[in-house]
Amino acid sequence: MIDLKLLQKDFQDVSDKLARKGVSIELLNSLKKKSEELKAAKVAFETLQAAQNAMSKEFGIYKKEGKDVNELKARVDANKIKITEALETQRIEQEELESLAMSIPNIPDDDVPYGKDENDNVEIKKVLSPREFSFTPKEHWELAEKNGWIDFERGVKLATSRFSVSFGMGAKLERALINFMLSFNSKRGFEEVSVPSIVNRTALEGTGQLPKFEDDLYKIQDQELFLIPTAEVPVTNLFQDEILLPTQLPIKMTAYTSCFRKEAGAAGRDTRGMIRQHQFHKVELVCIAKPEDSDKIFEEMVQTASDLLSALELPHRLVTLCSGDLGFSAAKTVDLEVWLPGQNTYREISSVSNTREFQARRAKIRYKDENKNSFVHTLNGSSLAVGRTMVAIMENFQNEDGSIVIPKVLEPYIN
RNA sequence: GGAUAGAUGGGUGAGCGGCUGAAACCACAUCCCUGCUAAGGAUGCGUAGGAGUAAUCCUACCGAGGGUUCAAAUCCCUCUCUGUCCA
């Protein structure tokens, strides 16, 4: 959630920055007005309540002294009617403010480039050069079927479109990648955690998927429970409503989970192959940090994901997302895009974001900072999306006959 | 599924409907004493919001949500979770 105090104090600045993310000034204006109204309603209510409390105390004293309470009771009763009204006003204001505030995205960092969509993203650097092929490289779905690694039809048979099944070496490679990534991250100081794949509404509100993006989530029928779209949700919310000690920070975690996304609005995109599936595997990095450390941790996470790709000998590039392409909760995001020779293009394989205190404010994650409590910064990044890594391995390590070489670092994990 | 007990501040754990935002202990912080791998003493120490230059004051919160009452951590109802016992 954005900082309402900051909005009141620096309205111009906040609205300028959010305009870059496509938030209208009208919306922010009504938010500002609402928060002022709520404040007034609160003051009105609290004044009445204070009077009520004082009279109640008096009441006790009167009783003790055996004085007549009829006159006092009449005053108390009259005040009570006003309190009920004031409380109702405040409740309505509160609800309206919350639903408004919860749907406003995070403020982008100052160094985020301005832009409309993914075409305006800015490349930072390329890592490893794409290999020269002496033949025309095939796309991964062809290779996957040819080698018997992935069965797209049977996935559809079991569930629906955009589900697939891995067999044999395909399944082994998947498992090897998960283990390799977890070990790699673990060596870099990220603690492994294993979390539920189902979470409640509060958790999803904490990280920002709800209330705005319910259509993208799989919901459990008749229950306020959802399949997780990313491990970021359960792992970040591990510390929801907690006050951490500074000595605990930074907390660096890595988790493997399946991820479930409806991909609403993605009709027609990446329909072939396993680039965009409803269920996919992902190893995630999540960090909880003091504000002054979060930039450093961010770089560390980007570097870890990049090194992982390098260890797998996969050419990739780093891209800073422009303001228009930035996600709802992110203040800054760097995407890692892997080279896919079959498609002759770079495709997103990891996305590292700093949400600053946006999620911490929603999920109430704080730490003791000197004497006061402050919000932590939360960061998350994929490391990596397993399915897309398999795609990248297939396309980059293919031979002319369609066979595929397994990257050397994975050998110990295959057998 | 049935029965039963419970849910209090960072932790353990008291709490008669008003004097309880909450005892005590532990932990933690600062200071004093002490010259030794320790002990003792003093003070402070929940969260959020609001008023004020400030001292300070006000409001809310004792699992969640309702209710009774002038007044609820304390009484009533519903729900959630945890423990134990029975199927």
Short mmCIF file of C-alpha atoms (C1' of nucleotides) in Angstrom, two decimals:
data_model
loop_
_atom_site.label_atom_id
_atom_site.label_comp_id
_atom_site.label_asym_id
_atom_site.label_seq_id
_atom_site.Cartn_x
_atom_site.Cartn_y
_atom_site.Cartn_z
CA MET A 1 0.00 0.00 0.00
CA ILE A 2 1.25 3.48 -0.66
CA ASP A 3 2.02 5.77 2.24
CA LEU A 4 -1.06 7.94 2.80
CA LYS A 5 0.88 10.42 4.90
CA LEU A 6 3.33 10.88 2.07
CA LEU A 7 0.43 11.38 -0.31
CA GLN A 8 -0.95 14.16 1.90
CA LYS A 9 2.41 15.81 2.35
CA ASP A 10 3.84 15.51 -1.15
CA PHE A 11 0.79 15.14 -3.31
CA GLN A 12 2.40 16.64 -6.39
CA ASP A 13 5.45 14.44 -6.22
CA VAL A 14 3.53 11.22 -5.57
CA SER A 15 0.99 11.87 -8.29
CA ASP A 16 3.73 12.74 -10.80
CA LYS A 17 5.50 9.50 -10.07
CA LEU A 18 2.37 7.39 -10.19
CA ALA A 19 1.31 9.04 -13.43
CA ARG A 20 4.31 7.31 -14.98
CA LYS A 21 2.72 4.05 -13.96
CA GLY A 22 -0.60 5.08 -15.46
CA VAL A 23 -2.48 6.12 -12.32
CA SER A 24 -4.84 9.03 -12.91
CA ILE A 25 -4.61 12.19 -10.86
CA GLU A 26 -8.39 12.07 -10.28
CA LEU A 27 -8.04 8.77 -8.49
CA LEU A 28 -5.27 10.13 -6.28
CA ASN A 29 -7.23 13.26 -5.59
CA SER A 30 -10.19 11.30 -4.36
CA LEU A 31 -7.87 9.18 -2.27
CA LYS A 32 -6.39 12.27 -0.65
CA LYS A 33 -9.83 13.71 -0.02
CA LYS A 34 -11.02 10.44 1.46
CA SER A 35 -8.12 10.20 3.86
CA GLU A 36 -8.78 13.72 5.07
CA GLU A 37 -12.45 12.95 5.55
CA LEU A 38 -11.62 9.84 7.47
CA LYS A 39 -9.32 11.78 9.75
CA ALA A 40 -12.06 14.28 10.52
CA ALA A 41 -14.55 11.49 11.16
CA LYS A 42 -12.09 9.83 13.50
CA VAL A 43 -11.48 12.98 15.50
CA ALA A 44 -15.23 13.53 15.83
CA PHE A 45 -15.78 10.00 17.03
CA GLU A 46 -12.87 10.00 19.45
CA THR A 47 -13.98 13.24 21.06
CA LEU A 48 -17.41 11.78 21.75
CA GLN A 49 -15.90 8.55 22.97
CA ALA A 50 -13.60 10.40 25.37
CA ALA A 51 -16.64 12.17 26.86
CA GLN A 52 -18.41 8.84 27.18
CA ASN A 53 -15.47 7.24 28.96
CA ALA A 54 -15.22 10.16 31.36
CA MET A 55 -18.90 9.97 32.19
CA SER A 56 -18.69 6.24 32.73
CA LYS A 57 -15.91 6.76 35.23
CA GLU A 58 -18.01 9.32 37.02
CA PHE A 59 -20.87 6.86 37.05
CA GLY A 60 -18.80 4.41 39.02
CA ILE A 61 -17.84 7.08 41.53
CA TYR A 62 -21.45 8.21 41.93
CA LYS A 63 -22.54 4.65 42.63
CA LYS A 64 -19.82 4.18 45.19
CA GLU A 65 -20.79 7.38 46.96
CA GLY A 66 -24.48 6.51 46.72
CA LYS A 67 -25.32 9.60 44.68
CA ASP A 68 -28.26 9.80 42.31
CA VAL A 69 -27.27 8.77 38.78
CA ASN A 70 -30.45 9.60 36.87
CA GLU A 71 -29.28 12.95 35.54
CA LEU A 72 -25.90 11.52 34.53
CA LYS A 73 -27.52 8.57 32.84
CA ALA A 74 -29.67 10.88 30.73
CA ARG A 75 -26.56 12.69 29.51
CA VAL A 76 -24.76 9.43 28.82
CA ASP A 77 -27.69 8.07 26.84
CA ALA A 78 -27.88 11.19 24.71
CA ASN A 79 -24.18 11.03 23.98
CA LYS A 80 -24.44 7.39 23.07
CA ILE A 81 -26.78 8.12 20.19
CA LYS A 82 -24.24 10.53 18.76
CA ILE A 83 -21.47 8.00 19.18
CA THR A 84 -23.35 5.36 17.25
CA GLU A 85 -23.81 7.77 14.36
CA ALA A 86 -20.20 8.93 14.41
CA LEU A 87 -18.96 5.38 14.47
CA GLU A 88 -21.03 4.46 11.46
CA THR A 89 -19.73 7.45 9.51
CA GLN A 90 -16.19 6.52 10.37
CA ARG A 91 -16.71 2.89 9.40
CA ILE A 92 -18.00 3.82 5.97
CA GLU A 93 -15.16 6.27 5.37
CA GLN A 94 -12.66 3.66 6.46
CA GLU A 95 -14.02 1.03 4.09
CA GLU A 96 -14.07 3.38 1.15
CA LEU A 97 -10.56 4.55 1.82
CA GLU A 98 -9.20 1.06 2.14
CA SER A 99 -10.69 -0.28 -1.05
CA LEU A 100 -9.36 2.77 -2.85
CA ALA A 101 -5.89 2.65 -1.34
CA MET A 102 -5.45 -1.09 -1.82
CA SER A 103 -5.92 -0.76 -5.57
CA ILE A 104 -3.18 1.82 -6.06
CA PRO A 105 0.14 0.44 -7.28
CA ASN A 106 3.55 1.11 -5.80
CA ILE A 107 5.46 4.28 -6.59
CA PRO A 108 8.30 3.62 -9.04
CA ASP A 109 11.86 4.48 -8.03
CA ASP A 110 13.36 7.66 -9.44
CA ASP A 111 15.83 5.76 -11.60
CA VAL A 112 13.14 3.69 -13.32
CA PRO A 113 13.08 4.70 -17.00
CA TYR A 114 9.87 6.22 -18.27
CA GLY A 115 7.98 4.17 -20.83
CA LYS A 116 4.66 2.78 -21.94
CA ASP A 117 5.21 -0.93 -22.29
CA GLU A 118 7.82 -3.66 -22.66
CA ASN A 119 9.19 -2.02 -25.81
CA ASP A 120 10.52 0.80 -23.66
CA ASN A 121 12.48 -1.44 -21.30
CA VAL A 122 16.19 -0.66 -21.12
CA GLU A 123 18.88 -3.25 -21.59
CA ILE A 124 21.62 -3.14 -18.95
CA LYS A 125 23.99 -5.73 -20.35
CA LYS A 126 24.34 -9.02 -22.15
CA VAL A 127 26.00 -12.02 -20.51
CA LEU A 128 27.55 -14.78 -22.65
CA SER A 129 27.26 -14.69 -26.42
CA PRO A 130 24.73 -16.81 -28.25
CA ARG A 131 26.21 -19.85 -29.93
CA GLU A 132 26.64 -19.95 -33.70
CA PHE A 133 24.58 -22.72 -35.26
CA SER A 134 25.64 -24.51 -38.45
CA PHE A 135 22.00 -25.50 -38.96
CA THR A 136 18.64 -23.87 -38.33
CA PRO A 137 17.87 -24.35 -34.63
CA LYS A 138 14.48 -25.86 -33.85
CA GLU A 139 11.96 -24.53 -31.40
CA HIS A 140 11.60 -26.26 -28.08
CA TRP A 141 8.22 -27.89 -28.59
CA GLU A 142 9.53 -29.74 -31.58
CA LEU A 143 12.62 -30.85 -29.66
CA ALA A 144 10.58 -31.76 -26.58
CA GLU A 145 8.27 -34.03 -28.54
CA LYS A 146 11.02 -35.50 -30.66
CA ASN A 147 12.96 -36.56 -27.55
CA GLY A 148 9.86 -37.73 -25.75
CA TRP A 149 10.50 -35.31 -22.90
CA ILE A 150 7.24 -33.45 -22.88
CA ASP A 151 3.74 -34.52 -23.83
CA PHE A 152 1.44 -31.60 -24.46
CA GLU A 153 -1.66 -33.62 -25.50
CA ARG A 154 -1.73 -35.72 -22.37
CA GLY A 155 -1.54 -32.60 -20.23
CA VAL A 156 -4.68 -31.39 -21.92
CA LYS A 157 -6.30 -34.79 -21.38
CA LEU A 158 -5.66 -34.63 -17.66
CA ALA A 159 -6.59 -31.00 -17.10
CA THR A 160 -7.10 -28.54 -19.89
CA SER A 161 -5.05 -26.55 -22.38
CA ARG A 162 -1.76 -25.08 -21.15
CA PHE A 163 -0.94 -28.10 -19.02
CA SER A 164 1.76 -30.57 -19.97
CA VAL A 165 3.42 -33.75 -18.75
CA SER A 166 7.15 -34.48 -18.56
CA PHE A 167 8.51 -37.97 -19.17
CA GLY A 168 11.83 -39.71 -18.71
CA MET A 169 14.81 -37.44 -19.18
CA GLY A 170 12.44 -34.47 -19.39
CA ALA A 171 11.12 -35.21 -15.91
CA LYS A 172 14.64 -35.90 -14.65
CA LEU A 173 15.93 -32.65 -16.04
CA GLU A 174 13.11 -30.82 -14.33
CA ARG A 175 13.98 -32.38 -10.98
CA ALA A 176 17.69 -31.80 -11.53
CA LEU A 177 17.10 -28.13 -12.26
CA ILE A 178 15.05 -27.64 -9.11
CA ASN A 179 17.70 -29.30 -6.97
CA PHE A 180 20.55 -27.52 -8.68
CA MET A 181 18.91 -24.12 -8.26
CA LEU A 182 18.10 -24.68 -4.59
CA SER A 183 21.65 -25.85 -3.86
CA PHE A 184 23.11 -22.93 -5.77
CA ASN A 185 20.98 -20.40 -3.89
CA SER A 186 21.65 -22.14 -0.63
CA LYS A 187 25.40 -21.75 -1.16
CA ARG A 188 24.80 -18.05 -1.73
CA GLY A 189 23.28 -17.74 1.73
CA PHE A 190 19.61 -18.10 0.96
CA GLU A 191 17.89 -20.38 3.44
CA GLU A 192 15.68 -23.07 1.98
CA VAL A 193 12.03 -23.02 2.98
CA SER A 194 9.15 -25.25 2.00
CA VAL A 195 5.75 -23.58 2.12
CA PRO A 196 2.05 -24.31 1.41
CA SER A 197 0.81 -24.03 -2.17
CA ILE A 198 -2.53 -22.74 -0.94
CA VAL A 199 -2.88 -19.43 0.85
CA ASN A 200 -5.67 -17.27 2.22
CA ARG A 201 -6.92 -13.86 1.15
CA THR A 202 -4.90 -11.95 3.73
CA ALA A 203 -1.64 -13.34 2.39
CA LEU A 204 -2.54 -12.37 -1.17
CA GLU A 205 -3.54 -8.89 -0.06
CA GLY A 206 -0.22 -8.61 1.74
CA THR A 207 1.84 -9.12 -1.38
CA GLY A 208 -0.54 -7.21 -3.66
CA GLN A 209 -2.21 -9.89 -5.82
CA LEU A 210 -5.54 -9.05 -4.19
CA PRO A 211 -7.90 -7.28 -4.32
CA LYS A 212 -7.09 -6.22 -7.87
CA PHE A 213 -6.08 -9.40 -9.65
CA GLU A 214 -8.47 -12.05 -8.43
CA ASP A 215 -9.22 -13.10 -12.01
CA ASP A 216 -5.65 -14.30 -12.44
CA LEU A 217 -5.87 -16.69 -9.51
CA TYR A 218 -7.27 -20.17 -9.06
CA LYS A 219 -9.70 -20.07 -6.17
CA ILE A 220 -10.72 -23.09 -4.13
CA GLN A 221 -14.46 -23.52 -4.46
CA ASP A 222 -16.50 -22.26 -1.50
CA GLN A 223 -13.41 -21.32 0.48
CA GLU A 224 -11.43 -18.14 0.81
CA LEU A 225 -8.33 -20.00 -0.32
CA PHE A 226 -6.28 -19.71 -3.49
CA LEU A 227 -3.53 -21.61 -5.29
CA ILE A 228 -0.35 -19.56 -5.15
CA PRO A 229 0.70 -17.76 -8.34
CA THR A 230 4.29 -17.57 -7.03
CA ALA A 231 6.24 -18.59 -3.92
CA GLU A 232 6.67 -14.88 -3.26
CA VAL A 233 3.22 -14.93 -1.64
CA PRO A 234 3.69 -17.57 1.09
CA VAL A 235 7.37 -16.81 1.69
CA THR A 236 6.99 -13.04 2.07
CA ASN A 237 3.91 -13.49 4.24
CA LEU A 238 5.83 -15.78 6.58
CA PHE A 239 6.57 -12.64 8.56
CA GLN A 240 3.19 -10.99 8.17
CA ASP A 241 2.19 -8.99 11.24
CA GLU A 242 5.55 -9.49 12.93
CA ILE A 243 8.06 -7.10 14.39
CA LEU A 244 11.54 -8.37 13.62
CA LEU A 245 14.74 -7.63 15.48
CA PRO A 246 17.41 -5.77 13.50
CA THR A 247 19.79 -8.65 14.21
CA GLN A 248 17.50 -10.98 12.24
CA LEU A 249 17.89 -8.90 9.10
CA PRO A 250 18.45 -9.40 6.28
CA ILE A 251 16.43 -12.57 5.93
CA LYS A 252 17.33 -14.32 2.69
CA MET A 253 15.22 -17.26 1.60
CA THR A 254 14.80 -19.53 -1.36
CA ALA A 255 11.85 -21.79 -2.03
CA TYR A 256 10.69 -24.18 -4.69
CA THR A 257 6.97 -24.33 -5.42
CA SER A 258 4.57 -25.04 -8.20
CA CYS A 259 2.89 -21.86 -9.38
CA PHE A 260 -0.66 -21.61 -10.66
CA ARG A 261 -1.92 -18.86 -12.92
CA LYS A 262 -5.09 -18.54 -14.91
CA GLU A 263 -3.25 -16.39 -17.44
CA ALA A 264 -6.41 -14.36 -17.88
CA GLY A 265 -5.88 -11.93 -20.70
CA ALA A 266 -3.09 -13.99 -22.24
CA ALA A 267 -5.34 -15.71 -24.78
CA GLY A 268 -3.46 -16.35 -27.99
CA ARG A 269 -0.03 -15.57 -26.50
CA ASP A 270 2.56 -18.34 -26.43
CA THR A 271 -0.05 -20.97 -27.06
CA ARG A 272 2.51 -23.47 -28.29
CA GLY A 273 5.00 -25.12 -26.02
CA MET A 274 5.66 -24.49 -22.40
CA ILE A 275 6.45 -20.80 -22.22
CA ARG A 276 3.11 -19.93 -20.71
CA GLN A 277 1.47 -22.66 -18.67
CA HIS A 278 -1.26 -22.67 -16.03
CA GLN A 279 0.95 -24.67 -13.71
CA PHE A 280 4.73 -24.36 -13.67
CA HIS A 281 7.65 -24.92 -11.37
CA LYS A 282 9.70 -22.07 -10.04
CA VAL A 283 12.50 -21.56 -7.55
CA GLU A 284 12.12 -18.21 -5.90
CA LEU A 285 14.30 -15.84 -3.90
CA VAL A 286 12.70 -13.67 -1.23
CA CYS A 287 14.49 -11.19 1.01
CA ILE A 288 13.41 -9.09 3.94
CA ALA A 289 15.82 -6.24 4.52
CA LYS A 290 16.39 -2.99 6.32
CA PRO A 291 15.61 -0.06 4.01
CA GLU A 292 19.26 1.01 3.84
CA ASP A 293 20.30 -2.48 2.69
CA SER A 294 17.65 -3.14 0.10
CA ASP A 295 19.51 -1.77 -2.92
CA LYS A 296 22.50 -3.91 -2.11
CA ILE A 297 20.35 -7.00 -1.61
CA PHE A 298 18.56 -6.27 -4.86
CA GLU A 299 21.85 -6.31 -6.76
CA GLU A 300 22.83 -9.49 -4.99
CA MET A 301 19.60 -11.19 -6.08
CA VAL A 302 20.00 -10.08 -9.69
CA GLN A 303 23.59 -11.30 -9.63
CA THR A 304 22.58 -14.65 -8.14
CA ALA A 305 19.99 -15.25 -10.86
CA SER A 306 22.42 -14.15 -13.55
CA ASP A 307 25.18 -16.39 -12.18
CA LEU A 308 22.77 -19.29 -12.16
CA LEU A 309 22.12 -18.79 -15.85
CA SER A 310 25.84 -18.48 -16.50
CA ALA A 311 26.50 -21.71 -14.60
CA LEU A 312 24.01 -23.36 -16.93
CA GLU A 313 25.92 -21.76 -19.85
CA LEU A 314 22.82 -19.93 -20.99
CA PRO A 315 23.31 -16.59 -22.77
CA HIS A 316 21.07 -13.93 -21.32
CA ARG A 317 20.62 -10.24 -20.84
CA LEU A 318 19.52 -7.95 -18.04
CA VAL A 319 16.76 -5.46 -18.63
CA THR A 320 15.38 -2.68 -16.44
CA LEU A 321 11.62 -2.51 -16.72
CA CYS A 322 10.23 0.85 -17.69
CA SER A 323 7.56 2.53 -15.58
CA GLY A 324 4.68 1.29 -17.73
CA ASP A 325 5.79 -2.35 -17.62
CA LEU A 326 6.42 -2.40 -13.87
CA GLY A 327 4.22 -4.72 -11.84
CA PHE A 328 1.67 -3.56 -9.30
CA SER A 329 3.81 -4.03 -6.18
CA ALA A 330 7.23 -3.24 -7.62
CA ALA A 331 9.18 -0.01 -7.19
CA LYS A 332 11.88 -1.37 -9.43
CA THR A 333 12.31 -4.53 -11.47
CA VAL A 334 15.13 -6.09 -13.42
CA ASP A 335 14.18 -8.89 -15.76
CA LEU A 336 16.60 -11.56 -16.89
CA GLU A 337 15.91 -12.66 -20.43
CA VAL A 338 17.40 -15.85 -21.76
CA TRP A 339 18.42 -16.31 -25.36
CA LEU A 340 16.20 -18.71 -27.29
CA PRO A 341 17.87 -19.56 -30.62
CA GLY A 342 14.79 -21.46 -31.86
CA GLN A 343 12.69 -18.34 -31.46
CA ASN A 344 15.67 -16.11 -32.26
CA THR A 345 14.88 -13.81 -29.36
CA TYR A 346 15.43 -13.12 -25.66
CA ARG A 347 12.59 -14.23 -23.37
CA GLU A 348 11.95 -13.47 -19.73
CA ILE A 349 13.14 -16.22 -17.42
CA SER A 350 13.46 -14.30 -14.17
CA SER A 351 12.14 -11.13 -12.69
CA VAL A 352 13.71 -9.51 -9.63
CA SER A 353 11.76 -6.79 -7.86
CA ASN A 354 12.23 -4.47 -4.94
CA THR A 355 8.84 -3.55 -3.51
CA ARG A 356 10.44 -1.29 -0.87
CA GLU A 357 7.87 -0.92 1.94
CA PHE A 358 4.82 -1.41 -0.26
CA GLN A 359 4.22 -5.04 0.72
CA ALA A 360 5.55 -4.54 4.23
CA ARG A 361 2.92 -1.89 4.85
CA ARG A 362 0.15 -4.15 3.57
CA ALA A 363 1.41 -7.25 5.36
CA LYS A 364 2.50 -5.30 8.46
CA ILE A 365 6.08 -6.55 8.47
CA ARG A 366 8.19 -4.28 10.65
CA TYR A 367 11.45 -4.26 12.53
CA LYS A 368 12.74 -2.49 15.61
CA ASP A 369 14.73 0.47 14.36
CA GLU A 370 16.38 2.11 17.36
CA ASN A 371 13.35 2.79 19.52
CA LYS A 372 10.63 2.95 16.93
CA ASN A 373 9.23 0.34 14.58
CA SER A 374 9.75 0.78 10.87
CA PHE A 375 8.61 -1.12 7.84
CA VAL A 376 11.10 -3.46 6.28
CA HIS A 377 11.77 -3.67 2.57
CA THR A 378 10.70 -6.85 0.80
CA LEU A 379 12.25 -8.16 -2.39
CA ASN A 380 11.54 -11.13 -4.58
CA GLY A 381 12.97 -12.71 -7.67
CA SER A 382 12.72 -15.90 -9.64
CA SER A 383 15.74 -18.07 -9.75
CA LEU A 384 14.58 -19.45 -12.05
CA ALA A 385 11.34 -20.42 -13.79
CA VAL A 386 12.04 -24.13 -14.31
CA GLY A 387 9.93 -24.68 -17.43
CA ARG A 388 11.49 -21.77 -19.25
CA THR A 389 14.94 -22.93 -18.20
CA MET A 390 14.17 -26.29 -19.80
CA VAL A 391 13.06 -24.49 -22.92
CA ALA A 392 16.32 -22.58 -22.94
CA ILE A 393 18.41 -25.71 -22.42
CA MET A 394 16.62 -27.53 -25.23
CA GLU A 395 17.03 -24.71 -27.70
CA ASN A 396 20.60 -23.76 -26.79
CA PHE A 397 22.01 -27.25 -26.38
CA GLN A 398 20.40 -28.94 -29.38
CA ASN A 399 22.31 -30.88 -31.99
CA GLU A 400 21.43 -31.01 -35.66
CA ASP A 401 19.74 -34.41 -35.23
CA GLY A 402 17.49 -32.98 -32.50
CA SER A 403 19.28 -34.61 -29.57
CA ILE A 404 20.11 -32.44 -26.59
CA VAL A 405 23.27 -32.12 -24.50
CA ILE A 406 22.74 -31.72 -20.76
CA PRO A 407 24.69 -28.77 -19.24
CA LYS A 408 27.73 -30.04 -17.33
CA VAL A 409 26.71 -28.59 -13.95
CA LEU A 410 23.53 -30.64 -14.02
CA GLU A 411 25.24 -33.99 -14.48
CA PRO A 412 25.56 -34.70 -10.74
CA TYR A 413 21.90 -33.93 -10.34
CA ILE A 414 20.64 -36.16 -13.13
CA ASN A 415 21.69 -39.52 -11.73
"C1'" G B 1 -17.73 -36.23 13.08
"C1'" G B 2 -18.60 -36.05 18.91
"C1'" A B 3 -16.85 -34.33 23.85
"C1'" U B 4 -13.76 -31.13 26.56
"C1'" A B 5 -9.98 -27.34 27.80
"C1'" G B 6 -7.77 -23.17 26.12
"C1'" A B 7 -6.35 -18.44 23.01
"C1'" U B 8 -3.69 -12.05 27.32
"C1'" G B 9 2.35 -7.67 25.64
"C1'" G B 10 9.16 -10.26 22.58
"C1'" G B 11 8.50 -15.05 25.90
"C1'" U B 12 6.25 -17.57 30.39
"C1'" G B 13 1.93 -16.28 32.92
"C1'" A B 14 -1.84 -13.41 36.72
"C1'" G B 15 -6.28 -10.93 36.11
"C1'" C B 16 -13.18 -9.56 41.42
"C1'" G B 17 -17.79 -5.87 35.28
"C1'" G B 18 -15.36 0.31 37.05
"C1'" C B 19 -9.16 1.69 40.84
"C1'" U B 20 -6.19 -3.04 34.49
"C1'" G B 21 -3.07 -1.06 28.83
"C1'" A B 22 -3.06 -4.86 31.90
"C1'" A B 23 0.50 -8.01 38.10
"C1'" A B 24 4.78 -11.06 38.43
"C1'" C B 25 8.85 -13.36 36.18
"C1'" C B 26 12.15 -13.85 31.93
"C1'" A B 27 14.32 -11.44 27.84
"C1'" C B 28 15.98 -6.67 26.13
"C1'" A B 29 18.14 -1.37 26.73
"C1'" U B 30 20.72 2.36 29.64
"C1'" C B 31 23.14 3.41 34.18
"C1'" C B 32 25.47 2.10 39.06
"C1'" C B 33 28.38 -1.38 41.72
"C1'" U B 34 31.97 -5.04 40.95
"C1'" G B 35 38.03 -6.46 38.66
"C1'" C B 36 36.35 -11.13 36.44
"C1'" U B 37 34.61 -15.88 32.60
"C1'" A B 38 29.50 -14.58 37.50
"C1'" A B 39 26.41 -11.93 40.82
"C1'" G B 40 23.77 -7.60 42.79
"C1'" G B 41 21.12 -2.80 42.39
"C1'" A B 42 18.35 1.46 39.71
"C1'" U B 43 15.46 2.97 35.67
"C1'" G B 44 13.09 2.09 31.16
"C1'" C B 45 10.57 -1.21 27.90
"C1'" G B 46 3.47 -3.43 23.67
"C1'" U B 47 1.07 -1.76 18.85
"C1'" A B 48 -1.57 1.70 15.81
"C1'" G B 49 -3.82 6.44 15.09
"C1'" G B 50 -4.64 11.53 16.61
"C1'" A B 51 -3.87 16.70 19.38
"C1'" G B 52 0.37 19.79 21.13
"C1'" U B 53 6.84 23.58 20.28
"C1'" A B 54 7.15 20.39 24.46
"C1'" A B 55 6.09 18.07 29.16
"C1'" U B 56 1.88 15.61 28.21
"C1'" C B 57 -2.93 14.18 26.73
"C1'" C B 58 -6.89 11.53 23.85
"C1'" U B 59 -8.77 7.01 21.03
"C1'" A B 60 -8.52 1.86 19.77
"C1'" C B 61 -6.47 -3.04 20.53
"C1'" C B 62 -6.15 -8.92 25.79
"C1'" G B 63 -7.61 -14.96 18.82
"C1'" A B 64 -11.70 -12.64 15.07
"C1'" G B 65 -16.65 -10.71 14.64
"C1'" G B 66 -21.22 -9.47 16.94
"C1'" G B 67 -24.25 -8.61 21.57
"C1'" U B 68 -25.59 -7.16 26.90
"C1'" U B 69 -24.17 -2.73 30.10
"C1'" C B 70 -23.54 4.04 31.83
"C1'" A B 71 -18.94 0.84 31.88
"C1'" A B 72 -16.27 -5.68 29.22
"C1'" A B 73 -9.69 -8.84 28.98
"C1'" U B 74 -13.62 -10.08 32.60
"C1'" C B 75 -20.85 -11.81 31.00
"C1'" C B 76 -23.59 -13.91 26.33
"C1'" C B 77 -23.56 -15.64 21.01
"C1'" U B 78 -21.02 -17.02 16.36
"C1'" C B 79 -16.54 -18.20 13.97
"C1'" U B 80 -11.24 -19.51 13.59
"C1'" C B 81 -7.14 -21.86 15.61
"C1'" U B 82 -4.51 -25.04 19.33
"C1'" G B 83 -4.34 -29.05 23.05
"C1'" U B 84 -6.59 -33.54 25.12
"C1'" C B 85 -10.09 -37.55 24.99
"C1'" C B 86 -13.80 -40.52 22.11
"C1'" A B 87 -15.53 -42.46 17.42
#
